[in-house]
Short mmCIF file of C-alpha atoms in Angstrom, two decimals:
data_model
loop_
_atom_site.label_atom_id
_atom_site.label_comp_id
_atom_site.label_asym_id
_atom_site.label_seq_id
_atom_site.Cartn_x
_atom_site.Cartn_y
_atom_site.Cartn_z
CA MET A 1 -23.52 35.91 69.57
CA LYS A 2 -26.13 34.33 68.21
CA VAL A 3 -28.85 35.48 65.56
CA ALA A 4 -32.14 34.89 64.33
CA LEU A 5 -32.39 33.53 61.09
CA ALA A 6 -36.04 34.05 60.13
CA GLY A 7 -36.57 31.28 56.51
CA THR A 8 -37.23 28.87 55.14
CA GLU A 9 -35.50 27.97 52.31
CA ASN A 10 -30.92 28.42 50.58
CA LEU A 11 -30.33 29.72 54.01
CA THR A 12 -26.55 27.63 53.19
CA ASN A 13 -25.95 31.48 51.46
CA TYR A 14 -27.07 33.21 54.88
CA ILE A 15 -25.88 30.91 57.35
CA ALA A 16 -21.95 30.84 55.36
CA ALA A 17 -22.01 34.77 55.91
CA LEU A 18 -22.37 34.43 59.89
CA LYS A 19 -20.55 31.41 60.80
CA ALA A 20 -17.68 33.18 58.77
CA ASN A 21 -18.30 36.32 61.46
CA ASN A 22 -18.35 33.56 64.55
CA ILE A 23 -22.23 34.19 65.37
CA GLU A 24 -24.07 30.52 66.08
CA VAL A 25 -27.40 31.07 63.80
CA ILE A 26 -30.13 29.54 64.91
CA ASN A 27 -33.47 29.13 62.43
CA THR A 28 -36.06 29.29 63.64
CA LEU A 29 -39.79 31.80 63.30
CA ASP A 30 -40.03 31.27 67.19
CA ILE A 31 -40.56 33.80 69.22
CA ASP A 32 -39.24 33.58 71.85
CA GLU A 33 -36.64 30.76 70.52
CA ALA A 34 -35.96 33.93 68.60
CA LEU A 35 -35.21 36.92 71.42
CA LYS A 36 -33.27 34.19 72.78
CA CYS A 37 -31.00 35.69 70.10
CA ASP A 38 -28.27 38.61 69.56
CA GLY A 39 -30.19 39.12 67.11
CA LEU A 40 -31.66 38.32 63.36
CA LEU A 41 -31.31 38.04 60.31
CA LEU A 42 -34.68 38.39 57.55
CA PRO A 43 -33.42 36.73 54.68
CA GLY A 44 -34.57 37.74 50.81
CA GLY A 45 -37.29 35.06 49.18
CA GLY A 46 -41.27 35.62 48.14
CA ASP A 47 -43.18 38.67 47.12
CA MET A 48 -45.09 39.16 50.71
CA ASP A 49 -49.41 39.55 49.83
CA PRO A 50 -49.94 43.68 49.07
CA LYS A 51 -52.46 43.21 52.26
CA TYR A 52 -49.90 44.85 54.07
CA TYR A 53 -49.17 48.26 52.64
CA GLY A 54 -53.10 47.87 51.94
CA GLU A 55 -53.29 46.88 48.04
CA GLU A 56 -54.12 43.91 46.12
CA MET A 57 -52.96 41.58 44.34
CA ASN A 58 -51.40 44.79 40.44
CA GLY A 59 -47.73 42.55 39.36
CA SER A 60 -46.76 40.12 43.26
CA ASP A 61 -46.43 36.19 42.77
CA GLU A 62 -48.50 33.96 45.54
CA PRO A 63 -47.43 34.78 48.34
CA ASP A 64 -46.69 32.63 51.10
CA ARG A 65 -48.64 34.15 54.06
CA GLU A 66 -48.11 32.01 57.18
CA LEU A 67 -44.62 33.07 57.20
CA ASP A 68 -45.50 36.67 55.58
CA LYS A 69 -47.27 36.51 59.07
CA ALA A 70 -44.71 34.75 61.12
CA GLN A 71 -41.64 36.87 60.29
CA TRP A 72 -43.55 39.87 60.81
CA ASP A 73 -44.00 38.49 64.54
CA VAL A 74 -40.33 37.89 64.25
CA LEU A 75 -39.80 41.13 63.30
CA ASP A 76 -42.41 43.12 65.65
CA ALA A 77 -40.49 41.68 68.62
CA PHE A 78 -37.38 42.83 67.64
CA VAL A 79 -37.91 46.19 67.15
CA LYS A 80 -39.76 46.70 70.56
CA GLU A 81 -37.01 44.96 72.39
CA LYS A 82 -34.76 48.02 70.33
CA LYS A 83 -32.14 44.06 69.11
CA PRO A 84 -29.70 44.65 66.25
CA VAL A 85 -31.34 43.82 62.20
CA LEU A 86 -30.65 42.72 59.15
CA GLY A 87 -33.07 42.65 56.47
CA ILE A 88 -31.21 41.64 52.80
CA CYS A 89 -33.90 41.76 49.77
CA ARG A 90 -37.66 40.48 51.15
CA GLY A 91 -35.93 40.88 54.03
CA MET A 92 -34.97 44.62 53.07
CA GLN A 93 -39.41 45.21 52.11
CA LEU A 94 -40.66 43.90 54.97
CA ILE A 95 -39.06 46.41 57.15
CA ASN A 96 -39.96 48.64 55.58
CA VAL A 97 -44.00 47.81 55.00
CA TYR A 98 -43.85 46.97 58.84
CA PHE A 99 -42.60 50.16 59.69
CA GLY A 100 -45.56 51.99 57.25
CA GLY A 101 -44.28 52.23 54.14
CA SER A 102 -44.82 50.20 51.14
CA LEU A 103 -43.42 48.33 48.01
CA TYR A 104 -44.05 48.90 43.98
CA GLN A 105 -45.48 45.21 43.26
CA ASP A 106 -43.69 44.60 39.45
CA LEU A 107 -41.02 47.26 38.78
CA LYS A 108 -41.21 48.69 36.09
CA THR A 109 -37.34 48.06 35.17
CA LYS A 110 -37.19 45.24 36.79
CA ASP A 111 -35.34 43.34 33.48
CA ALA A 112 -33.31 45.74 35.19
CA HIS A 113 -33.02 43.57 38.44
CA SER A 114 -34.48 40.80 38.20
CA ARG A 115 -31.86 36.68 38.55
CA LYS A 116 -31.89 35.39 34.43
CA ASN A 117 -31.71 31.95 33.73
CA GLY A 118 -30.40 31.97 38.45
CA VAL A 119 -27.65 34.54 37.32
CA ASP A 120 -27.41 37.45 39.63
CA SER A 121 -27.40 40.39 37.88
CA VAL A 122 -25.54 43.07 38.38
CA HIS A 123 -25.85 46.83 38.71
CA SER A 124 -24.66 50.17 39.65
CA VAL A 125 -25.48 51.57 42.93
CA LYS A 126 -24.85 55.00 44.30
CA SER A 127 -24.85 56.84 48.13
CA ILE A 128 -27.52 59.22 48.27
CA VAL A 129 -27.31 60.51 52.20
CA GLY A 130 -23.27 61.83 52.98
CA ASP A 131 -21.49 59.36 55.98
CA ASN A 132 -23.62 57.29 55.51
CA LEU A 133 -22.49 52.69 56.06
CA PHE A 134 -22.90 51.33 53.05
CA GLU A 135 -20.53 54.97 50.98
CA ASN A 136 -17.71 54.59 54.20
CA LEU A 137 -17.55 50.66 52.93
CA TYR A 138 -17.38 51.33 49.39
CA GLY A 139 -17.29 54.25 48.64
CA LYS A 140 -19.42 56.93 46.24
CA GLU A 141 -20.66 54.57 43.52
CA PHE A 142 -20.10 50.90 42.96
CA PHE A 143 -21.51 47.65 41.84
CA VAL A 144 -24.18 45.59 43.53
CA ASN A 145 -25.73 41.61 42.74
CA SER A 146 -29.39 41.46 41.84
CA ALA A 147 -32.35 39.32 41.73
CA HIS A 148 -35.18 40.74 42.60
CA HIS A 149 -38.77 42.32 40.44
CA GLN A 150 -40.11 44.30 44.00
CA GLY A 151 -39.21 47.32 44.95
CA VAL A 152 -40.00 50.42 47.82
CA LYS A 153 -42.59 52.45 47.78
CA LYS A 154 -43.19 54.55 49.28
CA ILE A 155 -40.64 55.12 52.64
CA GLY A 156 -41.28 53.61 56.39
CA GLU A 157 -41.27 55.68 59.39
CA GLY A 158 -38.24 56.39 60.46
CA LEU A 159 -36.24 54.85 57.57
CA ILE A 160 -33.32 56.09 55.36
CA SER A 161 -32.76 55.34 52.30
CA VAL A 162 -29.41 56.30 51.32
CA LEU A 163 -28.40 54.02 48.29
CA GLU A 164 -30.34 54.11 44.51
CA ALA A 165 -29.08 51.92 41.82
CA ASN A 166 -29.82 54.12 38.50
CA ASP A 167 -33.11 54.16 37.78
CA GLY A 168 -33.85 55.17 41.20
CA VAL A 169 -35.15 51.97 43.16
CA CYS A 170 -33.59 52.01 46.81
CA GLU A 171 -31.49 49.28 46.73
CA ALA A 172 -30.26 49.97 51.32
CA LEU A 173 -32.56 51.71 54.11
CA LEU A 174 -30.70 52.30 57.77
CA HIS A 175 -33.08 53.58 60.43
CA LYS A 176 -33.19 56.39 61.68
CA ASP A 177 -33.11 55.28 65.89
CA LEU A 178 -32.57 51.51 66.63
CA PRO A 179 -30.31 49.36 65.10
CA ILE A 180 -31.81 48.57 61.63
CA VAL A 181 -30.30 48.01 58.46
CA ALA A 182 -30.92 46.37 55.31
CA THR A 183 -29.99 46.44 51.66
CA GLN A 184 -31.46 45.53 48.54
CA PHE A 185 -29.32 43.36 46.75
CA HIS A 186 -27.13 40.06 48.48
CA PRO A 187 -24.23 40.51 50.63
CA GLU A 188 -23.85 36.53 51.21
CA ARG A 189 -23.55 36.29 47.89
CA MET A 190 -21.12 38.64 47.37
CA SER A 191 -19.03 37.74 50.28
CA TYR A 192 -16.55 34.70 51.87
CA LYS A 193 -16.65 32.14 49.32
CA GLN A 194 -19.32 33.42 46.97
CA ARG A 195 -17.32 36.75 46.04
CA ARG A 196 -16.95 38.37 43.11
CA ASP A 197 -15.57 40.37 40.64
CA ASP A 198 -17.99 42.24 39.12
CA THR A 199 -19.70 44.10 42.89
CA VAL A 200 -17.68 44.91 45.73
CA VAL A 201 -17.20 42.61 48.43
CA GLY A 202 -20.51 42.10 50.75
CA GLU A 203 -17.94 41.02 53.97
CA GLY A 204 -17.59 45.33 55.97
CA ILE A 205 -22.69 44.52 55.96
CA PHE A 206 -21.47 41.15 57.91
CA GLU A 207 -19.34 42.58 60.51
CA TYR A 208 -21.15 45.43 61.05
CA PHE A 209 -24.35 43.99 62.01
CA LYS A 210 -21.44 41.78 63.88
CA SER A 211 -20.08 44.73 65.52
CA LEU A 212 -24.34 45.77 66.82
CA LEU A 213 -24.28 42.46 68.42
CA LYS A 214 -21.83 43.62 70.85
CA GLY A 215 -24.88 46.55 71.68
#
């Protein structure tokens, strides 16, 4: 099995989590090369250009517009082929916007979610939809890491918000019909050699993604 990892930097932990599941990783933003893979992982990163959801810059960090377009186009190709997609942090936000959703450009409660001195924050999340992947793995309420200052505002078409933080910020999305899973938190930093004592173990999310790759 192969997964296209569509990112440009700080990819070590994503690669390690995929390889721990015996998944070959192809780091590419090329559509044709990516589509040779069984699935797509959209990793974390900087803010996307708010023009994608019809807004001017209002709290977003300066975007990498070339990366925005490249990831958008790769995601579009995978959605059209109905291939599995895992989005993490920025990846979840991109997925939400792709399906017509929008983002809070700078959360009022960002202090509870953003990294501090290079260290992830930790907070609880709760399941708001019964019998979903995350509730089945971890129960109705559990702790995750956090490293973001933006968040989902309007939910994209076909997506379901299944986890929320105590301040109402969306923490995970699933698609109603497509094999798409997305988390605002970083399971790659809660898995394998990156396991933490203060959060759940993120490995189940990668194992579930692997199961999607098998079709």
